[in-house]
Amino acid sequence: MDRSDKPRVVLGVSGGIAAYKACEVLRRLTESGHDVRVVPTASALRFVGEPTWAALSGHPVATGVWEDVQEVPHVRIGQEADLVVVAPATADILARAAHGLADDLLTNTLLTARCPVVFAPAMHTEMWEHPATVENVATLRRRGAVVVEPAVGRLTGKDTGKGRLPEPGEIFEVCRRVLARGTGGERDLAGRHVVVSAGGTREPLDPVRFLGNRSSGRQGYALARTAVARGARVTLVAANTALPDPAGADVVRVGTAVQLREAVLKAAADADAVVMAAAVADFRPARYAQGKIKKRDGQEPEPVELVRNPDVLAELSSTRPRPGQVVVGFAAETDDVLVNGRAKLARKGCDLLVVNEVGEEKTFGSTENEAVVLGADGSETPVPHGPKEALADTVWDEVAHRLNAG
């Protein structure tokens, strides 16, 4: 592929210790066929030098507007970009971007860019939570920029908290999804708060055994990543998953159906939409054995008595903690898929129900899916076999349509 045919990405790097992680973001972008121009701030070059950025990108690197003036870089770089991503984005660069300052090449690029812009913040928790930063982030999001939520984890020194740069692979996934929406792609979930549940709950029998299911959480994570790329603030309630946290999502980890209910209802209090993609156990053991249940020679095991778990989807649909909230359910069926799906949609009272056929070789653990999105209004949207992100986009298309119609 000729360089002129490649999607053009500007990678802005600001002056934080996490700047070294941007090298991995750059590598993933270039290796996946993107033409990347790195625009660091002067402070960023104190962490990672110009030769590194030039070698990895194949482009010369500058920080000021006075270099190569004849090419007008402070205007041209932003004008020609298909995507601008700033990683890490410090509190300083967020403030300068929000207030339209233009005192170096990166801030000039941000002002001239007419393509999607993604910020991946990294800073100490106190800085992220400061009212000034909160207002700056809100301003950028209101203007259409995608500002992903920072991760929770080890920060500089001994501190731990929210403010860690998301993993490079997850930042790359956000960039890929934003680019997939198109250079002028509408961020139709901007300003919206959405809640997604993912994974499969586990109901303990004893300290070493549980009742569970085969759900990997991949579909829920695809929904979370796609919602971030479309501008939403995302809360992901994850049950027993082994997947990396999606960049930009606030992840709440749970184990059982009761724990999932508590987390989802709490997050749904101010949510515009809730998508229940998790496989929630219908039943749990009536009694939990404090010690491991022993196998005894010559004796059959005692039957396991089950009790019903709360029906989180039906509860959400009936209570609607926020007016106009859109509720989406998932139905995993093994036979009579559409008939059972329509019956479940009516029984649960949700707005949309994603119905798919499941089994040992279908859907669970796979990176692909095939489904039909049923609407309470009688609509029926088939999604052919393909990546789970394609199904996620279809779900959000239907959600956005209902939110905007309201």
PDB file of C-alpha atoms in Angstrom, residues 28-192:
ATOM      1  CA  ARG A  28       0.318  -0.954  16.554  1.00  0.00           C
ATOM      2  CA  LEU A  29      -0.914   1.852  14.314  1.00  0.00           C
ATOM      3  CA  THR A  30       1.943   1.603  11.823  1.00  0.00           C
ATOM      4  CA  GLU A  31       1.886  -2.207  11.706  1.00  0.00           C
ATOM      5  CA  SER A  32      -1.859  -2.188  10.983  1.00  0.00           C
ATOM      6  CA  GLY A  33      -1.404  -0.002   7.904  1.00  0.00           C
ATOM      7  CA  HIS A  34      -1.708   3.570   9.169  1.00  0.00           C
ATOM      8  CA  ASP A  35       0.542   6.473   8.182  1.00  0.00           C
ATOM      9  CA  VAL A  36       1.406   8.055  11.539  1.00  0.00           C
ATOM     10  CA  ARG A  37       2.944  11.455  12.179  1.00  0.00           C
ATOM     11  CA  VAL A  38       4.114  11.965  15.783  1.00  0.00           C
ATOM     12  CA  VAL A  39       3.724  15.458  17.223  1.00  0.00           C
ATOM     13  CA  PRO A  40       5.208  15.565  20.733  1.00  0.00           C
ATOM     14  CA  THR A  41       5.308  18.501  23.079  1.00  0.00           C
ATOM     15  CA  ALA A  42       8.700  19.800  24.200  1.00  0.00           C
ATOM     16  CA  SER A  43       8.074  18.187  27.589  1.00  0.00           C
ATOM     17  CA  ALA A  44       7.323  14.828  25.970  1.00  0.00           C
ATOM     18  CA  LEU A  45      10.781  14.811  24.393  1.00  0.00           C
ATOM     19  CA  ARG A  46      12.277  14.839  27.886  1.00  0.00           C
ATOM     20  CA  PHE A  47      10.768  11.366  28.367  1.00  0.00           C
ATOM     21  CA  VAL A  48      11.193   9.880  24.867  1.00  0.00           C
ATOM     22  CA  GLY A  49      13.579  11.475  22.393  1.00  0.00           C
ATOM     23  CA  GLU A  50      13.001  12.619  18.831  1.00  0.00           C
ATOM     24  CA  PRO A  51      15.064   9.800  17.212  1.00  0.00           C
ATOM     25  CA  THR A  52      12.740   7.167  18.679  1.00  0.00           C
ATOM     26  CA  TRP A  53       9.596   8.796  17.302  1.00  0.00           C
ATOM     27  CA  ALA A  54      11.188   9.410  13.902  1.00  0.00           C
ATOM     28  CA  ALA A  55      12.476   5.842  13.615  1.00  0.00           C
ATOM     29  CA  LEU A  56       9.172   4.247  14.585  1.00  0.00           C
ATOM     30  CA  SER A  57       6.981   6.510  12.434  1.00  0.00           C
ATOM     31  CA  GLY A  58       9.221   7.107   9.427  1.00  0.00           C
ATOM     32  CA  HIS A  59       8.517  10.832   9.637  1.00  0.00           C
ATOM     33  CA  PRO A  60      10.587  13.748  10.898  1.00  0.00           C
ATOM     34  CA  VAL A  61       9.537  15.071  14.295  1.00  0.00           C
ATOM     35  CA  ALA A  62       9.031  18.688  15.333  1.00  0.00           C
ATOM     36  CA  THR A  63       7.434  20.432  18.289  1.00  0.00           C
ATOM     37  CA  GLY A  64       7.350  24.103  17.241  1.00  0.00           C
ATOM     38  CA  VAL A  65       5.609  26.084  14.530  1.00  0.00           C
ATOM     39  CA  TRP A  66       8.871  27.642  13.288  1.00  0.00           C
ATOM     40  CA  GLU A  67      10.357  24.485  11.794  1.00  0.00           C
ATOM     41  CA  ASP A  68       9.824  23.858   8.061  1.00  0.00           C
ATOM     42  CA  VAL A  69       7.764  27.042   7.932  1.00  0.00           C
ATOM     43  CA  GLN A  70       7.453  26.852   4.143  1.00  0.00           C
ATOM     44  CA  GLU A  71       5.269  23.764   4.547  1.00  0.00           C
ATOM     45  CA  VAL A  72       2.970  25.497   7.055  1.00  0.00           C
ATOM     46  CA  PRO A  73       2.991  22.449   9.363  1.00  0.00           C
ATOM     47  CA  HIS A  74       0.870  24.078  12.076  1.00  0.00           C
ATOM     48  CA  VAL A  75      -2.050  24.097   9.630  1.00  0.00           C
ATOM     49  CA  ARG A  76      -1.307  21.289   7.198  1.00  0.00           C
ATOM     50  CA  ILE A  77      -0.802  18.438   9.673  1.00  0.00           C
ATOM     51  CA  GLY A  78      -4.230  18.854  11.249  1.00  0.00           C
ATOM     52  CA  GLN A  79      -5.996  19.522   7.957  1.00  0.00           C
ATOM     53  CA  GLU A  80      -4.719  16.316   6.353  1.00  0.00           C
ATOM     54  CA  ALA A  81      -5.344  13.961   9.293  1.00  0.00           C
ATOM     55  CA  ASP A  82      -8.038  11.296   9.379  1.00  0.00           C
ATOM     56  CA  LEU A  83      -7.611  10.978  13.152  1.00  0.00           C
ATOM     57  CA  VAL A  84      -5.736  12.795  15.915  1.00  0.00           C
ATOM     58  CA  VAL A  85      -5.032  10.839  19.097  1.00  0.00           C
ATOM     59  CA  VAL A  86      -3.229  12.332  22.098  1.00  0.00           C
ATOM     60  CA  ALA A  87      -1.677   9.695  24.355  1.00  0.00           C
ATOM     61  CA  PRO A  88      -0.853  10.415  27.043  1.00  0.00           C
ATOM     62  CA  ALA A  89      -2.985  13.506  27.456  1.00  0.00           C
ATOM     63  CA  THR A  90      -1.872  15.398  30.548  1.00  0.00           C
ATOM     64  CA  ALA A  91      -4.029  17.801  32.532  1.00  0.00           C
ATOM     65  CA  ASP A  92      -2.070  20.612  30.861  1.00  0.00           C
ATOM     66  CA  ILE A  93      -2.803  19.533  27.278  1.00  0.00           C
ATOM     67  CA  LEU A  94      -6.491  18.956  28.108  1.00  0.00           C
ATOM     68  CA  ALA A  95      -6.681  22.479  29.526  1.00  0.00           C
ATOM     69  CA  ARG A  96      -4.936  24.050  26.547  1.00  0.00           C
ATOM     70  CA  ALA A  97      -7.105  22.118  24.079  1.00  0.00           C
ATOM     71  CA  ALA A  98     -10.302  23.055  25.913  1.00  0.00           C
ATOM     72  CA  HIS A  99      -9.393  26.757  25.908  1.00  0.00           C
ATOM     73  CA  GLY A 100      -8.164  26.846  22.311  1.00  0.00           C
ATOM     74  CA  LEU A 101      -4.574  27.797  23.133  1.00  0.00           C
ATOM     75  CA  ALA A 102      -2.033  27.322  20.351  1.00  0.00           C
ATOM     76  CA  ASP A 103       1.523  27.835  21.566  1.00  0.00           C
ATOM     77  CA  ASP A 104       3.158  24.778  19.978  1.00  0.00           C
ATOM     78  CA  LEU A 105       2.710  22.420  17.044  1.00  0.00           C
ATOM     79  CA  LEU A 106       0.427  19.973  18.869  1.00  0.00           C
ATOM     80  CA  THR A 107      -2.084  22.571  20.071  1.00  0.00           C
ATOM     81  CA  ASN A 108      -2.083  24.195  16.601  1.00  0.00           C
ATOM     82  CA  THR A 109      -2.782  20.773  15.107  1.00  0.00           C
ATOM     83  CA  LEU A 110      -5.707  20.262  17.472  1.00  0.00           C
ATOM     84  CA  LEU A 111      -7.208  23.595  16.396  1.00  0.00           C
ATOM     85  CA  THR A 112      -6.901  22.903  12.671  1.00  0.00           C
ATOM     86  CA  ALA A 113      -8.049  19.267  12.749  1.00  0.00           C
ATOM     87  CA  ARG A 114     -11.519  18.619  11.358  1.00  0.00           C
ATOM     88  CA  CYS A 115     -11.297  14.883  11.874  1.00  0.00           C
ATOM     89  CA  PRO A 116     -12.178  12.842  14.981  1.00  0.00           C
ATOM     90  CA  VAL A 117      -9.966  13.562  18.001  1.00  0.00           C
ATOM     91  CA  VAL A 118      -9.243  11.081  20.792  1.00  0.00           C
ATOM     92  CA  PHE A 119      -7.640  11.979  24.124  1.00  0.00           C
ATOM     93  CA  ALA A 120      -6.224   9.241  26.374  1.00  0.00           C
ATOM     94  CA  PRO A 121      -5.615  11.002  29.717  1.00  0.00           C
ATOM     95  CA  ALA A 122      -2.898  10.055  32.190  1.00  0.00           C
ATOM     96  CA  MET A 123      -2.269  11.912  35.456  1.00  0.00           C
ATOM     97  CA  HIS A 124      -2.545  11.548  39.208  1.00  0.00           C
ATOM     98  CA  THR A 125      -6.006  10.935  40.630  1.00  0.00           C
ATOM     99  CA  GLU A 126      -6.186  14.325  42.320  1.00  0.00           C
ATOM    100  CA  MET A 127      -5.471  16.058  39.008  1.00  0.00           C
ATOM    101  CA  TRP A 128      -8.075  14.005  37.128  1.00  0.00           C
ATOM    102  CA  GLU A 129     -10.710  14.735  39.773  1.00  0.00           C
ATOM    103  CA  HIS A 130      -9.921  18.460  40.104  1.00  0.00           C
ATOM    104  CA  PRO A 131     -12.898  20.635  39.081  1.00  0.00           C
ATOM    105  CA  ALA A 132     -10.798  22.383  36.429  1.00  0.00           C
ATOM    106  CA  THR A 133      -9.963  19.095  34.703  1.00  0.00           C
ATOM    107  CA  VAL A 134     -13.548  17.869  35.047  1.00  0.00           C
ATOM    108  CA  GLU A 135     -14.814  21.007  33.307  1.00  0.00           C
ATOM    109  CA  ASN A 136     -12.145  20.818  30.600  1.00  0.00           C
ATOM    110  CA  VAL A 137     -13.018  17.194  29.839  1.00  0.00           C
ATOM    111  CA  ALA A 138     -16.724  18.055  29.720  1.00  0.00           C
ATOM    112  CA  THR A 139     -15.986  20.894  27.299  1.00  0.00           C
ATOM    113  CA  LEU A 140     -13.967  18.668  24.972  1.00  0.00           C
ATOM    114  CA  ARG A 141     -16.627  15.957  25.009  1.00  0.00           C
ATOM    115  CA  ARG A 142     -19.354  18.496  24.325  1.00  0.00           C
ATOM    116  CA  ARG A 143     -17.426  19.591  21.235  1.00  0.00           C
ATOM    117  CA  GLY A 144     -17.311  16.007  19.968  1.00  0.00           C
ATOM    118  CA  ALA A 145     -13.898  14.808  21.110  1.00  0.00           C
ATOM    119  CA  VAL A 146     -13.581  11.307  22.518  1.00  0.00           C
ATOM    120  CA  VAL A 147     -11.978  11.589  25.963  1.00  0.00           C
ATOM    121  CA  VAL A 148     -11.528   8.066  27.277  1.00  0.00           C
ATOM    122  CA  GLU A 149     -11.682   7.415  30.992  1.00  0.00           C
ATOM    123  CA  PRO A 150      -8.234   6.689  32.484  1.00  0.00           C
ATOM    124  CA  ALA A 151      -7.572   3.296  34.006  1.00  0.00           C
ATOM    125  CA  VAL A 152      -7.275   2.489  37.696  1.00  0.00           C
ATOM    126  CA  GLY A 153      -3.927   1.176  38.863  1.00  0.00           C
ATOM    127  CA  ARG A 154      -0.357   2.019  39.849  1.00  0.00           C
ATOM    128  CA  LEU A 155       0.606   5.617  39.174  1.00  0.00           C
ATOM    129  CA  THR A 156       3.941   7.389  39.466  1.00  0.00           C
ATOM    130  CA  GLY A 157       5.731   6.492  42.688  1.00  0.00           C
ATOM    131  CA  LYS A 158       3.753   4.533  45.265  1.00  0.00           C
ATOM    132  CA  ASP A 159       0.366   6.044  44.424  1.00  0.00           C
ATOM    133  CA  THR A 160      -2.506   3.939  43.150  1.00  0.00           C
ATOM    134  CA  GLY A 161      -5.814   5.181  41.803  1.00  0.00           C
ATOM    135  CA  LYS A 162      -7.660   6.406  38.751  1.00  0.00           C
ATOM    136  CA  GLY A 163      -5.450   8.237  36.300  1.00  0.00           C
ATOM    137  CA  ARG A 164      -3.321   5.507  34.766  1.00  0.00           C
ATOM    138  CA  LEU A 165      -2.978   5.504  30.972  1.00  0.00           C
ATOM    139  CA  PRO A 166      -5.103   2.688  29.501  1.00  0.00           C
ATOM    140  CA  GLU A 167      -3.141  -0.158  27.971  1.00  0.00           C
ATOM    141  CA  PRO A 168      -1.737   0.675  24.490  1.00  0.00           C
ATOM    142  CA  GLY A 169      -3.652  -2.189  22.870  1.00  0.00           C
ATOM    143  CA  GLU A 170      -6.924  -0.803  24.179  1.00  0.00           C
ATOM    144  CA  ILE A 171      -6.085   2.741  23.040  1.00  0.00           C
ATOM    145  CA  PHE A 172      -5.389   1.287  19.601  1.00  0.00           C
ATOM    146  CA  GLU A 173      -8.796  -0.432  19.628  1.00  0.00           C
ATOM    147  CA  VAL A 174     -10.512   2.893  20.376  1.00  0.00           C
ATOM    148  CA  CYS A 175      -8.618   4.510  17.487  1.00  0.00           C
ATOM    149  CA  ARG A 176      -9.530   1.659  15.169  1.00  0.00           C
ATOM    150  CA  ARG A 177     -13.210   1.895  16.070  1.00  0.00           C
ATOM    151  CA  VAL A 178     -13.259   5.692  15.672  1.00  0.00           C
ATOM    152  CA  LEU A 179     -11.632   5.402  12.239  1.00  0.00           C
ATOM    153  CA  ALA A 180     -14.113   2.688  11.279  1.00  0.00           C
ATOM    154  CA  ARG A 181     -16.913   5.191  11.884  1.00  0.00           C
ATOM    155  CA  GLY A 182     -15.444   7.370   9.137  1.00  0.00           C
ATOM    156  CA  THR A 183     -13.506  10.614   9.097  1.00  0.00           C
ATOM    157  CA  GLY A 184     -16.659  12.619   9.638  1.00  0.00           C
ATOM    158  CA  GLY A 185     -18.371   9.944  11.702  1.00  0.00           C
ATOM    159  CA  GLU A 186     -21.002  11.294  14.045  1.00  0.00           C
ATOM    160  CA  ARG A 187     -20.385  10.687  17.749  1.00  0.00           C
ATOM    161  CA  ASP A 188     -24.055   9.908  18.249  1.00  0.00           C
ATOM    162  CA  LEU A 189     -23.604   8.801  21.869  1.00  0.00           C
ATOM    163  CA  ALA A 190     -21.649  11.893  22.927  1.00  0.00           C
ATOM    164  CA  GLY A 191     -22.858  13.150  26.285  1.00  0.00           C
ATOM    165  CA  ARG A 192     -24.667   9.884  27.003  1.00  0.00           C
TER     166      ARG A 192
END
